[in-house]
PDB file of C-alpha atoms in Angstrom:
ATOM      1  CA  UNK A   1      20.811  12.367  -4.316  1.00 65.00           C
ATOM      2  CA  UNK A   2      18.096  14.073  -5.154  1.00 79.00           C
ATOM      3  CA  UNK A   3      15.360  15.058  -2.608  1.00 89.00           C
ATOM      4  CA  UNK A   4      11.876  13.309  -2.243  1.00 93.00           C
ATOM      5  CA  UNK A   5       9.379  15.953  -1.988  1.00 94.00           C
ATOM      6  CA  UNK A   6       5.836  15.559  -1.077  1.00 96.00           C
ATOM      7  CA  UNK A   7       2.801  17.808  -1.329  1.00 95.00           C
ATOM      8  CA  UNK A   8       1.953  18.617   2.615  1.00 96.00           C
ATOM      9  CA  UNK A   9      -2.345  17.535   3.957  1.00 96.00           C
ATOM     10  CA  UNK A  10      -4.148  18.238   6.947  1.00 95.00           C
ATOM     11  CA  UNK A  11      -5.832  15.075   8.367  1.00 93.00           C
ATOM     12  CA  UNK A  12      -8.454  15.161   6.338  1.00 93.00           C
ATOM     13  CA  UNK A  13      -6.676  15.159   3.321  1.00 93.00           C
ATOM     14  CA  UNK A  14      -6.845  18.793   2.099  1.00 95.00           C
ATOM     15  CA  UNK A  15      -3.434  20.561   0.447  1.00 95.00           C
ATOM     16  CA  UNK A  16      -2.550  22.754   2.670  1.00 96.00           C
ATOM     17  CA  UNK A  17       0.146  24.778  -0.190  1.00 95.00           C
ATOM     18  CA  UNK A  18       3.458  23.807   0.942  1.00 94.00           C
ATOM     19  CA  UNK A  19       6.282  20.860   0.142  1.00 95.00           C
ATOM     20  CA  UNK A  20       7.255  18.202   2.844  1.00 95.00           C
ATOM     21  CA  UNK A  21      10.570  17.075   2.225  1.00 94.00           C
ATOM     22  CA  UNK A  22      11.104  12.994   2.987  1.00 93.00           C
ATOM     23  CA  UNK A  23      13.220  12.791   6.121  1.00 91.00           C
ATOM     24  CA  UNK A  24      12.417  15.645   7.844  1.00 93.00           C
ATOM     25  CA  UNK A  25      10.246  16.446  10.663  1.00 92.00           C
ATOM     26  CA  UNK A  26       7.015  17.290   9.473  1.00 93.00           C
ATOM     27  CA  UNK A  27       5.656  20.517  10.976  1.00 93.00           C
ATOM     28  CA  UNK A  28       2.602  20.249  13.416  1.00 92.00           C
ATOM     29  CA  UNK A  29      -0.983  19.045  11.762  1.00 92.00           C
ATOM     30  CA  UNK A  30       0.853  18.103   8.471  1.00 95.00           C
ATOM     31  CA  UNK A  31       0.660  14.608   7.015  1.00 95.00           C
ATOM     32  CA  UNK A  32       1.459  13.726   3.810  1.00 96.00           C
ATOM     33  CA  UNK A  33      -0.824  10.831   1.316  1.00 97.00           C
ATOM     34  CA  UNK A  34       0.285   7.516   1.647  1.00 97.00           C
ATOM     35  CA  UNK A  35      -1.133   4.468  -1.110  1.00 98.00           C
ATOM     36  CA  UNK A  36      -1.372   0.806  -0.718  1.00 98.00           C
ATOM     37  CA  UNK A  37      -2.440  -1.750  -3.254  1.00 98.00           C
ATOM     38  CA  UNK A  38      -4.020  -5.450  -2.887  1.00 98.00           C
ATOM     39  CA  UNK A  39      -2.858  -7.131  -6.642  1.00 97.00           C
ATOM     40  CA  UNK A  40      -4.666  -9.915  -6.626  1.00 97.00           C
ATOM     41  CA  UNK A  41      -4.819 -12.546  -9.239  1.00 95.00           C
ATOM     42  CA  UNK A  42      -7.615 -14.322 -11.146  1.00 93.00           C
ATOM     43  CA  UNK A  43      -6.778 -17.591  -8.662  1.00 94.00           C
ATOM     44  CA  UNK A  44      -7.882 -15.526  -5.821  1.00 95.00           C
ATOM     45  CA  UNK A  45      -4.324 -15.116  -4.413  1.00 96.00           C
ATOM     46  CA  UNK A  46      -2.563 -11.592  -3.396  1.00 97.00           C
ATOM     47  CA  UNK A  47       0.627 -10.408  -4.025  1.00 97.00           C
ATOM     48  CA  UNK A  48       2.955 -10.124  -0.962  1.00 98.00           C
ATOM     49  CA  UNK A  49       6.396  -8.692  -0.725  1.00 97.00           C
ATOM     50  CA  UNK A  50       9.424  -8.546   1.645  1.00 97.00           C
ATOM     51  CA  UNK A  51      11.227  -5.426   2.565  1.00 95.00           C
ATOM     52  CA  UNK A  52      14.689  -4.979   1.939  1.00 95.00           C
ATOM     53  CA  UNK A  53      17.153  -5.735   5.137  1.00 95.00           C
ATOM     54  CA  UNK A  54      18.054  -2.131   5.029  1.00 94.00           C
ATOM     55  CA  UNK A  55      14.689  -0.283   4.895  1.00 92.00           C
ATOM     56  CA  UNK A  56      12.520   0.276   8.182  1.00 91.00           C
ATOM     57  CA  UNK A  57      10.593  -3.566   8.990  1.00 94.00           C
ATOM     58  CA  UNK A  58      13.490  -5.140   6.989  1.00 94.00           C
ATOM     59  CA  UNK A  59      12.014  -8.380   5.983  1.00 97.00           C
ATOM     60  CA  UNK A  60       8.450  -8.120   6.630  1.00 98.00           C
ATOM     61  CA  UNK A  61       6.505  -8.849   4.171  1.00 98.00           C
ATOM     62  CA  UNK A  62       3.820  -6.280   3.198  1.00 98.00           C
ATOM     63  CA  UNK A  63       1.836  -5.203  -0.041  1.00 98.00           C
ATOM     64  CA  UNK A  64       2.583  -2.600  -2.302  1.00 97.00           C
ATOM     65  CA  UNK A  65       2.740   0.893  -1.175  1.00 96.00           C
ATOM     66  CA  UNK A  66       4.483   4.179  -0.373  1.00 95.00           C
ATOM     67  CA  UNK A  67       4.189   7.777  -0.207  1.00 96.00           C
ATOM     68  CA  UNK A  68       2.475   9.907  -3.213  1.00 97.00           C
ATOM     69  CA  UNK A  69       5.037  12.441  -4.531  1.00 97.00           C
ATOM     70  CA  UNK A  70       4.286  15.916  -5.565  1.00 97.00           C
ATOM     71  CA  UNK A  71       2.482  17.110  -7.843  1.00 96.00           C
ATOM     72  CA  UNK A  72       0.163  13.477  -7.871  1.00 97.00           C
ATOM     73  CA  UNK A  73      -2.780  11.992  -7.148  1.00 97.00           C
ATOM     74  CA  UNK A  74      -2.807   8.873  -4.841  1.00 97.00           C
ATOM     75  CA  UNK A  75      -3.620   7.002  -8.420  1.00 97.00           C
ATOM     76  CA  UNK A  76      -1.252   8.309 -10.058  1.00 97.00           C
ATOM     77  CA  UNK A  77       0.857   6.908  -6.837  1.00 98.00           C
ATOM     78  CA  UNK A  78      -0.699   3.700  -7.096  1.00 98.00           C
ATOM     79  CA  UNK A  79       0.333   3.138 -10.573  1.00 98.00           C
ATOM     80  CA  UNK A  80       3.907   4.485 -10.009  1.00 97.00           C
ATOM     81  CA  UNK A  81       4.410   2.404  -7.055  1.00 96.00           C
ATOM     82  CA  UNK A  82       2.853  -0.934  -8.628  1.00 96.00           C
ATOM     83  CA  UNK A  83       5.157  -0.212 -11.477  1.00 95.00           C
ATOM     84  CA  UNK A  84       8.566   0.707  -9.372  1.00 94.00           C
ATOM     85  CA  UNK A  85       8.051  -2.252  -6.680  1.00 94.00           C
ATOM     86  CA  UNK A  86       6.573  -5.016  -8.532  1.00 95.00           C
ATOM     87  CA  UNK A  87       7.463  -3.869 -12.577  1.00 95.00           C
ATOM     88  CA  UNK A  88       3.498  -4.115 -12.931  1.00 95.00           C
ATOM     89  CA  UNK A  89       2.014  -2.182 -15.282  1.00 94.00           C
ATOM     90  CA  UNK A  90      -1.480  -1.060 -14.702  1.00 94.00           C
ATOM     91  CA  UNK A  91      -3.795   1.371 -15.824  1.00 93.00           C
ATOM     92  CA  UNK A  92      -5.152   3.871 -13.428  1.00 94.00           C
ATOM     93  CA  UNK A  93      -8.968   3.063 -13.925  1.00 94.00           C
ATOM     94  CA  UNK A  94      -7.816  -1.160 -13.010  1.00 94.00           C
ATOM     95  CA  UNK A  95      -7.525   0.127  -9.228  1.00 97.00           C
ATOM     96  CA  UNK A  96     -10.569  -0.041  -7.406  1.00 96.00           C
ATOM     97  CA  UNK A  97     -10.539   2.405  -4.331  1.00 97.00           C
ATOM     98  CA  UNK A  98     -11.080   0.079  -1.157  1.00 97.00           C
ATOM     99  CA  UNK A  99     -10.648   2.806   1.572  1.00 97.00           C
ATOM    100  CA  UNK A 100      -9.054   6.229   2.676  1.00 97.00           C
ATOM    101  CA  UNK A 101      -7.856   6.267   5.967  1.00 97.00           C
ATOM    102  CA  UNK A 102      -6.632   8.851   8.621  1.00 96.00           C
ATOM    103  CA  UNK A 103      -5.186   8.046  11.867  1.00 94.00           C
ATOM    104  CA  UNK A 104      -4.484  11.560  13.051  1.00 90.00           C
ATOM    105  CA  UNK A 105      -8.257  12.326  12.350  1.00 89.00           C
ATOM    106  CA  UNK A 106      -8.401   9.413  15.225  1.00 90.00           C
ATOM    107  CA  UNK A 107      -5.897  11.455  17.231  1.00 88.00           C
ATOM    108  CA  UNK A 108      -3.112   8.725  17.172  1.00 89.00           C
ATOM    109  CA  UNK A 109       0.110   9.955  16.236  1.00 88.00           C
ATOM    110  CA  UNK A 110       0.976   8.614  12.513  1.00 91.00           C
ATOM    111  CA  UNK A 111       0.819  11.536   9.845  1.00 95.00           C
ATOM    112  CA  UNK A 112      -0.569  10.377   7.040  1.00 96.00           C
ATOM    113  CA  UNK A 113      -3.492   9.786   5.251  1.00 97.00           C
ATOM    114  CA  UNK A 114      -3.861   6.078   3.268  1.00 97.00           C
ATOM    115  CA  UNK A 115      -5.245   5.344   0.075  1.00 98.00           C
ATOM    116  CA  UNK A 116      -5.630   2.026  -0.560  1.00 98.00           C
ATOM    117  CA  UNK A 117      -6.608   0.601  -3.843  1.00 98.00           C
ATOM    118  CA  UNK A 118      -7.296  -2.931  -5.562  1.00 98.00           C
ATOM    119  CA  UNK A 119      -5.894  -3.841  -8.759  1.00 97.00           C
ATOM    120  CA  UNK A 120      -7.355  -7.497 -10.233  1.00 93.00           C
ATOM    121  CA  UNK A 121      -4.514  -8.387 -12.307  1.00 88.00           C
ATOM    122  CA  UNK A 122      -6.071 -10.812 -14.555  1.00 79.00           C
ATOM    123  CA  UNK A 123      -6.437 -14.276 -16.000  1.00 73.00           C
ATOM    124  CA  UNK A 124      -2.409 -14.722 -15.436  1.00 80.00           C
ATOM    125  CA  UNK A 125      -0.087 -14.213 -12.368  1.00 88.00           C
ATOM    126  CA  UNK A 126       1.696 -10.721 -13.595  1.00 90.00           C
ATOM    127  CA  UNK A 127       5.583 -10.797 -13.668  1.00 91.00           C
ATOM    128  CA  UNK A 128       7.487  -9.542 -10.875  1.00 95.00           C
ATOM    129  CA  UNK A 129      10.658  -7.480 -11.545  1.00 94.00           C
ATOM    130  CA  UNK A 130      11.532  -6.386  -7.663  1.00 93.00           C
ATOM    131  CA  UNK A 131      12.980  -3.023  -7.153  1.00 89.00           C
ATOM    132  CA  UNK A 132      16.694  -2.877  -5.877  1.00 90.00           C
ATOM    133  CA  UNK A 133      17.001  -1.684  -2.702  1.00 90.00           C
ATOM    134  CA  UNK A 134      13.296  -1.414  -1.443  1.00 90.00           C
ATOM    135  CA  UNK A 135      12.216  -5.664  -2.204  1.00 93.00           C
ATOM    136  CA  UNK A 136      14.087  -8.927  -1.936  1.00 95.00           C
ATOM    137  CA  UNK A 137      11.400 -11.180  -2.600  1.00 97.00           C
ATOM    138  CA  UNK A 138       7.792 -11.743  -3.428  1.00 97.00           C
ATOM    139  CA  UNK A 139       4.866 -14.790  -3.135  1.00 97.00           C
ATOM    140  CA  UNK A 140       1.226 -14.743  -4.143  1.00 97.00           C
ATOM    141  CA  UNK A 141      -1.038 -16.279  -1.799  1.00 97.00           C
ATOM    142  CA  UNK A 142      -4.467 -17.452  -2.004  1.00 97.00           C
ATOM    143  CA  UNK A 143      -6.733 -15.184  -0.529  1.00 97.00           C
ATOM    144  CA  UNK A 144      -7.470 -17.195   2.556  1.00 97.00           C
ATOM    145  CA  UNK A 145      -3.830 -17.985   3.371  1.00 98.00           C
ATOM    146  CA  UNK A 146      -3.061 -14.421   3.405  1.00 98.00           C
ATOM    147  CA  UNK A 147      -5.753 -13.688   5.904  1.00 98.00           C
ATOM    148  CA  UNK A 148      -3.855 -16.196   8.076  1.00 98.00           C
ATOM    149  CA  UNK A 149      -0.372 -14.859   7.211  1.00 98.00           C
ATOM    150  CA  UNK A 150      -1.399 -10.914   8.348  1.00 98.00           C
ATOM    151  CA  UNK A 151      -1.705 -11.897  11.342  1.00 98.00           C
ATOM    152  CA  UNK A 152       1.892 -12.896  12.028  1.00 98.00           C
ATOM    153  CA  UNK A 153       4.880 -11.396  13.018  1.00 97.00           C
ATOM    154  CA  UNK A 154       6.402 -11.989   9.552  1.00 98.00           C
ATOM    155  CA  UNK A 155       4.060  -9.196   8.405  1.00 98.00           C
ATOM    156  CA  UNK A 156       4.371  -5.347   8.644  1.00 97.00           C
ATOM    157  CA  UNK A 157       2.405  -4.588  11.534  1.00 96.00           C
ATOM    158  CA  UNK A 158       0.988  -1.178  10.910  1.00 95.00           C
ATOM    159  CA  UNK A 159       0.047  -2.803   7.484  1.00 96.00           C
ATOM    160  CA  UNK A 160      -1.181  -5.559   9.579  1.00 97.00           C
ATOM    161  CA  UNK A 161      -3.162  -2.790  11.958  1.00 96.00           C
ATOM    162  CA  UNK A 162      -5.063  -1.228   8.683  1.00 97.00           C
ATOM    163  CA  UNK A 163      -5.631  -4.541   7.059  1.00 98.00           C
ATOM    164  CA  UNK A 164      -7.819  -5.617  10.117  1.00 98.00           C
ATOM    165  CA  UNK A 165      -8.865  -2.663  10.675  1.00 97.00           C
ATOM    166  CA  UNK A 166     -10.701  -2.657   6.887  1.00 98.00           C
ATOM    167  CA  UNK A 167     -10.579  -6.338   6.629  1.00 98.00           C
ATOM    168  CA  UNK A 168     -14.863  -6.891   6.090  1.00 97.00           C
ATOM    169  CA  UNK A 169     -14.483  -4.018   3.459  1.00 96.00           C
ATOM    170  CA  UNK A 170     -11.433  -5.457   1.673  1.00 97.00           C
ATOM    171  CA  UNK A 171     -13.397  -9.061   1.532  1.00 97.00           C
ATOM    172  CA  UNK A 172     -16.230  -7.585   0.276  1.00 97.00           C
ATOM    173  CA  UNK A 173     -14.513  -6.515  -2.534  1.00 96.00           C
ATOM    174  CA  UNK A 174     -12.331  -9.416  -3.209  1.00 96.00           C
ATOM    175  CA  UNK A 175     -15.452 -11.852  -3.306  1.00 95.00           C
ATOM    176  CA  UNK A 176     -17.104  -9.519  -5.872  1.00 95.00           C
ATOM    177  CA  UNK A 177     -14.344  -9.128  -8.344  1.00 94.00           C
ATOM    178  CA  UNK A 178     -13.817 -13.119  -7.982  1.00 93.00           C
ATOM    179  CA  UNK A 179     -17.769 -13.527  -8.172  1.00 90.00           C
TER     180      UNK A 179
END
C-alpha cells in the first residue's frame, strides 16, 4: 500500500520543507493542513456523513474533510476530498473559505492547521456516491436541525469543538448565500 505523504507546517501554517508520512509520529512543532467542507443545498440543509465502523469515531457522523496531501493546496484538498467522500464534483472557486484554524497556535495539543470551506451546491440535492471504507451513510439536514444535531454525541466531537467554536461565522455565511 502505498504511503500517504503530507507536506509538513508550523502552526501558523508555513512549509517548513520536509514530508510527514500518515501514521507516524510527527516530529516536534510540525502539523500538517487539514480541510473541512459545509455542502449545503439550495433548501438550506447540509450534508452530513457517518464514518466507517473501522476508521477512528466509527459512526459519527461528521462533514467532509481530511488531510491535504503533498504537493496541494487546502482547495485543491477540498475538491479532492468532496469528490473521494461524497462523488461531488465541484469547482475550486464554488468553495467559499469560512475559517483557518490552529489549535497548536492556542497551545493545545492537536497538530494541525484547518481549512474549512463552503461549497453551495445548487438548486438540486447533489448525488452521493460514498467512498468504501471511509463512509457508510449520508443525510442532508436543514440548516437548523443540524445546529441541533452537532451538539450530540452522534457527532464527531472535535468536529463538534470547531463547529461551535466558528459557529456565528459559519451562520453568517450560510444566511448570505441563502439570502
Amino acid at each position: 500500500m502505498k504511503q500517504e505523504l503530507w507536506d509538513a507546517y508550523d502552526c501558523h501554517g508555513n512549509r517548513l520543507g520536509f514530508d510527514l508520512v500518515r501514521g507516524e509520529p510527527l516530529p516536534e512543532g510540525a502539523c500538517h493542513l487539514v480541510v473541512e467542507v459545509y455542502t449545503l443545498t439550495e433548501a438550506g440543509e447540509i450534508l452530513i456523513t457517518q464514518r466507517h465502523p473501522s476508521k477512528p469515531f466509527g459512526l459519527k457522523w461528521e462533514i467532509t474533510g481530511g488531510s491535504v496531501l503533498k504537493g496541494e493546496t487546502p482547495l485543491e484538498g477540498a475538491v479532492r476530498e468532496l469528490r473521494e467522500e461524497t462523488g461531488i464534483q465541484a469547482e475550486p472557486e464554488s468553495l467559499r473559505p469560512l475559517y483557518v484554524y490552529s489549535p497548536m497556535a492556542e497551545g493545545l495539543k492537536m497538530p494541525a492547521v484547518f481549512h474549512c470551506y463552503l461549497l453551495a451546491a445548487g438548486r438540486e440535492r447533489p448525488e452521493i456516491t460514498l467512498q468504501e471504507g471511509e463512509t457508510v451513510s449520508f443525510r442532508f439536514l436543514p440548516y437548523e436541525e443540524f445546529r441541533r444535531f452537532v451538539r450530540t454525541d452522534a457527532f464527531e466531537e472535535t468536529l463538534r469543538d470547531r463547529f461551535l467554536r466558528f459557529e456565528e461565522q459559519i451562520s453568517e455565511q450560510i444566511r448570505r448565500v441563502l439570502s
